[in-house]
mmCIF file of C-alpha atoms in Angstrom:
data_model
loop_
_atom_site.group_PDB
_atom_site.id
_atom_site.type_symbol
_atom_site.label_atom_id
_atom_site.label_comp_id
_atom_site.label_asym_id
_atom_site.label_seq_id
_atom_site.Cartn_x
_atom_site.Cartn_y
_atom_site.Cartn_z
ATOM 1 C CA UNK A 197 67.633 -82.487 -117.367
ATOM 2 C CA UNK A 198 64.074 -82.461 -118.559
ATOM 3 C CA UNK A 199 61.741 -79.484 -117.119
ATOM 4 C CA UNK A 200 60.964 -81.093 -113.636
ATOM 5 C CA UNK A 201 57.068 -80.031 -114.358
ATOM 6 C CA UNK A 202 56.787 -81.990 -117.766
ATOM 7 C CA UNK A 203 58.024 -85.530 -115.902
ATOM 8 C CA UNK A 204 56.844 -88.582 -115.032
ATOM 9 C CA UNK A 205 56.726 -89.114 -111.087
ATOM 10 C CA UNK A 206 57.009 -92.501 -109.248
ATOM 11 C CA UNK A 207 56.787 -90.970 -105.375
ATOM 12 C CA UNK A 208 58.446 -92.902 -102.572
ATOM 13 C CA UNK A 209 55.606 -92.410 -99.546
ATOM 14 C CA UNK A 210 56.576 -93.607 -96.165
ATOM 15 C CA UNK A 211 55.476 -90.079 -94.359
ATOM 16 C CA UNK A 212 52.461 -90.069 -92.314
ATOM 17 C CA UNK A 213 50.601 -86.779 -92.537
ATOM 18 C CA UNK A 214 52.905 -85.727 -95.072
ATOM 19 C CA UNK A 215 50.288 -86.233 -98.135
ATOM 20 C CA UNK A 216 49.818 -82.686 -98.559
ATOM 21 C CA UNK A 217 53.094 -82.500 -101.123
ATOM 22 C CA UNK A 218 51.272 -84.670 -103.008
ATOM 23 C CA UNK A 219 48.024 -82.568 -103.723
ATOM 24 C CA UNK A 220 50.811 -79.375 -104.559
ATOM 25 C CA UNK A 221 52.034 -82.154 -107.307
ATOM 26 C CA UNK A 222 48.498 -82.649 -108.503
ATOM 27 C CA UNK A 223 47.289 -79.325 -107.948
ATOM 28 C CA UNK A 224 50.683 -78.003 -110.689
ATOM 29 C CA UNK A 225 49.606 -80.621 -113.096
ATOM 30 C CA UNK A 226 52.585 -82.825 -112.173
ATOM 31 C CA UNK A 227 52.301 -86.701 -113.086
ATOM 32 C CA UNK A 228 52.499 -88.815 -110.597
ATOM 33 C CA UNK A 229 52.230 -92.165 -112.049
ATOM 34 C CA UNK A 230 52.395 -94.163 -108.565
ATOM 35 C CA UNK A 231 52.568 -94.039 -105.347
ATOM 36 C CA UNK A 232 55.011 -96.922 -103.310
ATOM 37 C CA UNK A 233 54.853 -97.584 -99.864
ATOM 38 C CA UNK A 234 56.423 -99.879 -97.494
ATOM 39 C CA UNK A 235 54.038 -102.969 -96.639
ATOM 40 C CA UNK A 236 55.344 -102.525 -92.933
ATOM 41 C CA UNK A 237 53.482 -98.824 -92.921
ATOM 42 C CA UNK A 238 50.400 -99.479 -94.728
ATOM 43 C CA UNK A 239 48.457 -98.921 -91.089
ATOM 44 C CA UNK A 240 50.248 -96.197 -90.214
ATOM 45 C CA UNK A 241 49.615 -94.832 -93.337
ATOM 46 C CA UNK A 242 46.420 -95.462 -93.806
ATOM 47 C CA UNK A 243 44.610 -91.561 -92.763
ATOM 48 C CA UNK A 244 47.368 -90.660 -95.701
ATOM 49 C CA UNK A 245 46.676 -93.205 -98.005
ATOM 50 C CA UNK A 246 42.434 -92.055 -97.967
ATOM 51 C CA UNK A 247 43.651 -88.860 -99.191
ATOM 52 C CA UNK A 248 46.108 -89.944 -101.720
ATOM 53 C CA UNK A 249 43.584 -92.906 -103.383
ATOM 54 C CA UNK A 250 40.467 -90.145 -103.027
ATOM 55 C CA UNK A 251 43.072 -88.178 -105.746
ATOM 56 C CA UNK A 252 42.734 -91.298 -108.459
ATOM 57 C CA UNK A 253 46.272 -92.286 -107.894
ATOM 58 C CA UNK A 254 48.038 -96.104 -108.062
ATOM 59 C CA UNK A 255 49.246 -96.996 -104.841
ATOM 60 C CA UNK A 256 51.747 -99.967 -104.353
ATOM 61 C CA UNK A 257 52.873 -101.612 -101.356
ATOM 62 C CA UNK A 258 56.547 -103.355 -101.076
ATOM 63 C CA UNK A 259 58.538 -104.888 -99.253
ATOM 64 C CA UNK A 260 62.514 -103.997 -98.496
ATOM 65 C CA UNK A 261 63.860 -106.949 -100.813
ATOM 66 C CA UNK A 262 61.366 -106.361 -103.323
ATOM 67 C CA UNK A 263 61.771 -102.299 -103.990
ATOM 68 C CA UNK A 264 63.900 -102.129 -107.347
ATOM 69 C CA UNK A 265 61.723 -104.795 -109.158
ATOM 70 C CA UNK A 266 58.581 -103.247 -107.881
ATOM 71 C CA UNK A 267 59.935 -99.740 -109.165
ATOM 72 C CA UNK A 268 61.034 -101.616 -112.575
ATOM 73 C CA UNK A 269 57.301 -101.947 -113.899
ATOM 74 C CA UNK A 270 56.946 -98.053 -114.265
ATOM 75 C CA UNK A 271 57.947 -96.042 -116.707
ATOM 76 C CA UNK A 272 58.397 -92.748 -114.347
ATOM 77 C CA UNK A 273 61.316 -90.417 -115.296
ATOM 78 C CA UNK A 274 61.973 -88.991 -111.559
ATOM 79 C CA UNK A 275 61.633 -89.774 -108.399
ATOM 80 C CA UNK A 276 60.521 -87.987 -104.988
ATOM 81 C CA UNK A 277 61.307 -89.767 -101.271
ATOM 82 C CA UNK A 278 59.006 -88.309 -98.938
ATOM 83 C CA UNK A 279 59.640 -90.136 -95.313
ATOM 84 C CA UNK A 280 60.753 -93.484 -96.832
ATOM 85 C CA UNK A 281 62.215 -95.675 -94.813
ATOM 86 C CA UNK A 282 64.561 -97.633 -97.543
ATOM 87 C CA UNK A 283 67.910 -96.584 -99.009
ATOM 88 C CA UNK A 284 68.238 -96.860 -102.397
ATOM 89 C CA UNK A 285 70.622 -98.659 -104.569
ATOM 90 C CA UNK A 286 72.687 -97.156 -107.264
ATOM 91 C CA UNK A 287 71.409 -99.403 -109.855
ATOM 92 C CA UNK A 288 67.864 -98.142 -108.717
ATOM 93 C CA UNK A 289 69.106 -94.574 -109.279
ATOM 94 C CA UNK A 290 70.815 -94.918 -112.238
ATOM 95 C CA UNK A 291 67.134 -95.211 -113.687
ATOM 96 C CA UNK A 292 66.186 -92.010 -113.086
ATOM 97 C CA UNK A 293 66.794 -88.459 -114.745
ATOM 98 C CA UNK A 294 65.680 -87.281 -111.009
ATOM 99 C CA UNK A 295 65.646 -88.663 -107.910
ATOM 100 C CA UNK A 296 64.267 -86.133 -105.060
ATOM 101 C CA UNK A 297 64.232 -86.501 -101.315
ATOM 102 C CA UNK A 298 62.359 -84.483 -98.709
ATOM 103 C CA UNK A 299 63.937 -84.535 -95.235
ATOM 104 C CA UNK A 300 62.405 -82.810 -92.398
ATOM 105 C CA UNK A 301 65.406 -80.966 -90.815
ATOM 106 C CA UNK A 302 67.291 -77.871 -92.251
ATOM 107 C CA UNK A 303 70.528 -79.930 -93.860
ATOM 108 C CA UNK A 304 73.011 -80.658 -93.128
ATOM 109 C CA UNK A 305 72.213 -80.804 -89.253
ATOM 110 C CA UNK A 306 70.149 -83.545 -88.132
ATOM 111 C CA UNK A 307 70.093 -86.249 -90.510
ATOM 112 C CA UNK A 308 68.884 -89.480 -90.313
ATOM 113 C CA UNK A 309 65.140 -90.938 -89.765
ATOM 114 C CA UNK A 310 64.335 -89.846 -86.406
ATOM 115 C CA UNK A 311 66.964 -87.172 -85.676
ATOM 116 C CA UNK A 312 63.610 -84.784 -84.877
ATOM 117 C CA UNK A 313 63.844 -86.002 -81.562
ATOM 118 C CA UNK A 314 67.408 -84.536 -80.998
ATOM 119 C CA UNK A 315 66.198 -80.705 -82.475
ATOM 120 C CA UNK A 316 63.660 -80.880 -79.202
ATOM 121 C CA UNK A 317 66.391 -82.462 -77.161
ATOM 122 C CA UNK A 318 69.164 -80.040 -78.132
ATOM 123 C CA UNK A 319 66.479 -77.036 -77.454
ATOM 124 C CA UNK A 320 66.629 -75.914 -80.899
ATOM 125 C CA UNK A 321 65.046 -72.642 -81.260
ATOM 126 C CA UNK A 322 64.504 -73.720 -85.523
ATOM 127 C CA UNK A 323 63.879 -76.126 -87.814
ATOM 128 C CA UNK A 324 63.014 -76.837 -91.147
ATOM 129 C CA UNK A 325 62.707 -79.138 -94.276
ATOM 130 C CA UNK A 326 65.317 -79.848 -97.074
ATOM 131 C CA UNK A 327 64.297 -81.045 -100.860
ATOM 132 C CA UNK A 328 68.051 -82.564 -101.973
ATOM 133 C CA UNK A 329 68.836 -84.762 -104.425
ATOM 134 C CA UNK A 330 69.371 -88.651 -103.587
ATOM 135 C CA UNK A 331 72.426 -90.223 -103.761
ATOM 136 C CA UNK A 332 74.186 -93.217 -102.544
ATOM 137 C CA UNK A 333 74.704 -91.666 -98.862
ATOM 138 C CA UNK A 334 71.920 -91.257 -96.556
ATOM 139 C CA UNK A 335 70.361 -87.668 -96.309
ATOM 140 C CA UNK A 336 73.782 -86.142 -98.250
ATOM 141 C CA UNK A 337 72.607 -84.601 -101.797
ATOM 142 C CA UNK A 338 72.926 -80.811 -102.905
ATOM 143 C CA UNK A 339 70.821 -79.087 -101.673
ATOM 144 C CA UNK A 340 68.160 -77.618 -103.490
ATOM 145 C CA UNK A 341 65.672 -75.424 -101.327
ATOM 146 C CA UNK A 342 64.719 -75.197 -97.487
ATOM 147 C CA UNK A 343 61.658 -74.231 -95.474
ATOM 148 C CA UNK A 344 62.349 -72.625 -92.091
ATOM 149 C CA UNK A 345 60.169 -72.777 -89.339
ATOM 150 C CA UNK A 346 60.700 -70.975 -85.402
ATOM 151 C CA UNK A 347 60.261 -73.413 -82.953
ATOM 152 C CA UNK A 348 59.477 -72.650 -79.236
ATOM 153 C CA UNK A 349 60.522 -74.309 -75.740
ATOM 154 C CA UNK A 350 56.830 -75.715 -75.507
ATOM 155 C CA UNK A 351 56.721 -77.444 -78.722
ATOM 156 C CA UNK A 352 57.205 -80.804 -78.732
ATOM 157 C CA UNK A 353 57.926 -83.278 -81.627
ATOM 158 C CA UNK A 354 54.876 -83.779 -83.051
ATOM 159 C CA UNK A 355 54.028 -79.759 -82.772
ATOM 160 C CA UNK A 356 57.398 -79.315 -84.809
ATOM 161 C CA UNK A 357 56.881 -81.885 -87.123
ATOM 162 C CA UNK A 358 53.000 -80.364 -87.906
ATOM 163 C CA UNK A 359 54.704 -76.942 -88.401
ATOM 164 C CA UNK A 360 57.614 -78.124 -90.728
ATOM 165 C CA UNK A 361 54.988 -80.521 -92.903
ATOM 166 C CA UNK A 362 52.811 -77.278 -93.521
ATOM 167 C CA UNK A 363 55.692 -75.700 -95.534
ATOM 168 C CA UNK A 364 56.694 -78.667 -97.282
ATOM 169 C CA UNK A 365 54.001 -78.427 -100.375
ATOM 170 C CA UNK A 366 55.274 -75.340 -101.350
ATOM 171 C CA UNK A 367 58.804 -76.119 -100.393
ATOM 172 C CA UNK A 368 58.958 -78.911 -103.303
ATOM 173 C CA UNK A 369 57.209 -76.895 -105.612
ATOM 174 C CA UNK A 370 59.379 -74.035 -105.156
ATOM 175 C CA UNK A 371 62.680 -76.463 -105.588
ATOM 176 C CA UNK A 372 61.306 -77.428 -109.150
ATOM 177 C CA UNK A 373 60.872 -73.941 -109.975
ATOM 178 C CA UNK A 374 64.610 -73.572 -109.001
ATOM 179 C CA UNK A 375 65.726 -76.261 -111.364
ATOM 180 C CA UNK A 376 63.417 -75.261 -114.312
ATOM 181 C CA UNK A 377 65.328 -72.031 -114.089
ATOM 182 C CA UNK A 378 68.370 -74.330 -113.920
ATOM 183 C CA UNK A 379 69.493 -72.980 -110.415
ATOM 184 C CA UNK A 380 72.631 -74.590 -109.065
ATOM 185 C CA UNK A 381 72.157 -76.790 -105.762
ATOM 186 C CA UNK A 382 74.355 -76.162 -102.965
ATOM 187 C CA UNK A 383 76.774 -78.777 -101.598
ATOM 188 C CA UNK A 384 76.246 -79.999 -97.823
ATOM 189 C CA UNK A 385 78.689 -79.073 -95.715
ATOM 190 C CA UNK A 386 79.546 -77.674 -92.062
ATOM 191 C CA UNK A 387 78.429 -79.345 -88.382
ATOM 192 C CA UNK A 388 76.389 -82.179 -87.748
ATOM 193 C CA UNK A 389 77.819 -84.315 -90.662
ATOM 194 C CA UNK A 390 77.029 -87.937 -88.932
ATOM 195 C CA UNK A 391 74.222 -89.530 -88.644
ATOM 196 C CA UNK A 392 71.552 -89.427 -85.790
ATOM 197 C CA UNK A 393 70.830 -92.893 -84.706
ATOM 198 C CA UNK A 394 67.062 -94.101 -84.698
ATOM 199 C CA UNK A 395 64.785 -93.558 -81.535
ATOM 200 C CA UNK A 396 63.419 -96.899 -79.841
ATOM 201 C CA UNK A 397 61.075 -96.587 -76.742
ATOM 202 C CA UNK A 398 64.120 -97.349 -74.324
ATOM 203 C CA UNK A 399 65.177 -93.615 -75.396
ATOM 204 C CA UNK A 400 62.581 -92.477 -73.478
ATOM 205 C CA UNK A 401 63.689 -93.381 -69.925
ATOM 206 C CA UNK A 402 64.087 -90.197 -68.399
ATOM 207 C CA UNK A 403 67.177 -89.863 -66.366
ATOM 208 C CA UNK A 404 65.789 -87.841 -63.181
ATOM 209 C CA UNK A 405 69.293 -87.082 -61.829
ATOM 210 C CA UNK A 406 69.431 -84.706 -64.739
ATOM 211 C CA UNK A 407 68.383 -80.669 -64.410
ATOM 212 C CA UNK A 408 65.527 -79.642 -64.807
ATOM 213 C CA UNK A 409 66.094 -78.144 -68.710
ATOM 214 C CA UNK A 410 67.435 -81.338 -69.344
ATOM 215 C CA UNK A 411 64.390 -83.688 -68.126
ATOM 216 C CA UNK A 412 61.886 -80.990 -69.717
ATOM 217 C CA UNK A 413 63.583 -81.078 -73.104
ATOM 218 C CA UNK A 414 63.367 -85.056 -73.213
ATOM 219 C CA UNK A 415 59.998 -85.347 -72.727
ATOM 220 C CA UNK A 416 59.184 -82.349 -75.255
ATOM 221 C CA UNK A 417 61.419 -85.071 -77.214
ATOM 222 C CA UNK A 418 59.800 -88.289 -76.633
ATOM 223 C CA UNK A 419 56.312 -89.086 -78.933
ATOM 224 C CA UNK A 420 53.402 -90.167 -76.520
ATOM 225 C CA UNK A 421 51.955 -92.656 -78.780
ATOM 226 C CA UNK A 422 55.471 -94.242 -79.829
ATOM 227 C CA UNK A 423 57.736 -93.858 -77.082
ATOM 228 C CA UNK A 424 56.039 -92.504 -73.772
ATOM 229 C CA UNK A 425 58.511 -90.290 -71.559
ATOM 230 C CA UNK A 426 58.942 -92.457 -68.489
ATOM 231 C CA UNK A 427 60.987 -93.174 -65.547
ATOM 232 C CA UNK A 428 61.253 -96.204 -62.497
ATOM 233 C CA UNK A 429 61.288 -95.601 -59.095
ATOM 234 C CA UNK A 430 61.412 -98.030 -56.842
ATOM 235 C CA UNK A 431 60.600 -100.811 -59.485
ATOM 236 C CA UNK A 432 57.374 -98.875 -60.525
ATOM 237 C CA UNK A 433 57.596 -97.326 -64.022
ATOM 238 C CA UNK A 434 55.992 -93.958 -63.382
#
């Protein structure tokens, strides 16, 4: 494996507010030839995206369909996921001397694209990030290096996910220091193998027969903007 610092980067950017792992890559001299986003995010992206163009760097929207011959035209030698949304193939893979994912939970508990919800809802007291290498299986790589962060019983998604995003520049540059040195990754294994399923705004009916924990710790869970915490009485949705 080529030093991780002397590479050519093609990042993988579906992460709102997650930019800042970018300007650690600039800031360590680290090439990032483009940036590729999903087409469906480009709004939600777009506070992100300011910051990421304001650095000088290429950003390309794709579609689903369209993500292997899009990532085809570059010539990067490794590859960083940062919130995509897209699993990759293996032909797409096979391109690459490195292929890098960043996945906000501490791995291998709470995989899967919205399992941040389920930390709140399980009353985690921490959480973390994982950088792991990509492979065929969603969220299942070696493990490479983890950020920890303490959560408490008044934070709620978005105050965890703030927390865990702060320690994610240094997080990914510390991994590449790891594998410069040629540090082995460790294997996932031990609870919480499957996969959390995705969050969709009927998750956020709140059952008011449950106790009292229970009810606080789903609407910690639910995001206001996305999925409002909400229950019906009487036909009203309150």
């Amino acid at each position: 494996m080529q030093n991780p610092f002397m590479q050519s980067w093609i990042v993988l950017f579906g992460g709102a507010n997650r930019e800042g792992v970018i300007d650690a890559m600039i800031d360590s001299n680290i090439h990032v030839e483009a940036i590729v986003i999903p087409k469906r995010k480009a709004q939600e992206l777009e506070p992100s995206l300011d910051r990421i163009k304001s650095l000088g760097l290429t950003v390309v929207g794709v579609e689903k369909d369209d993500l292997d011959a899009t990532l085809a035209r570059y010539q990067g030698t490794a590859l960083l996921s940062i919130g995509f949304p897209y699993l990759l193939q293996e032909k797409t893979l096979a391109r690459y001397d490195l292929a890098l994912n960043i996945h906000p939970t501490l791995l291998p508990n709470y995989k899967g694209a919205t399992s941040g919800a389920y930390i709140i809802m399980n009353d985690e007291r921490r959480s973390g990030s994982s950088v792991h290498f990509i492979d065929k299986e969603m969220d299942a790589g070696d493990i490479i290096s983890q950020s920890e962060i303490q959560l408490t019983r008044f934070d709620t998604v978005r105050s965890m996910q703030n927390k865990v995003y702060r320690t994610e520049p240094l997080l990914l540059i510390q991994a590449l220091q790891k594998l410069s040195r040629g540090e082995p990754a460790v294997q996932q294994y031990g609870r919480d193998e499957h996969i959390y399923p995705r969050r969709y705004p009927k998750d956020s009916v709140i059952d008011p027969n449950k106790s009292l924990l229970e009810v606080f710790n789903e609407i910690r869970a639910c995001d206001p903007e996305k999925y409002p915490a909400h229950f019906w009485l009487e036909g009203d949705k309150v």
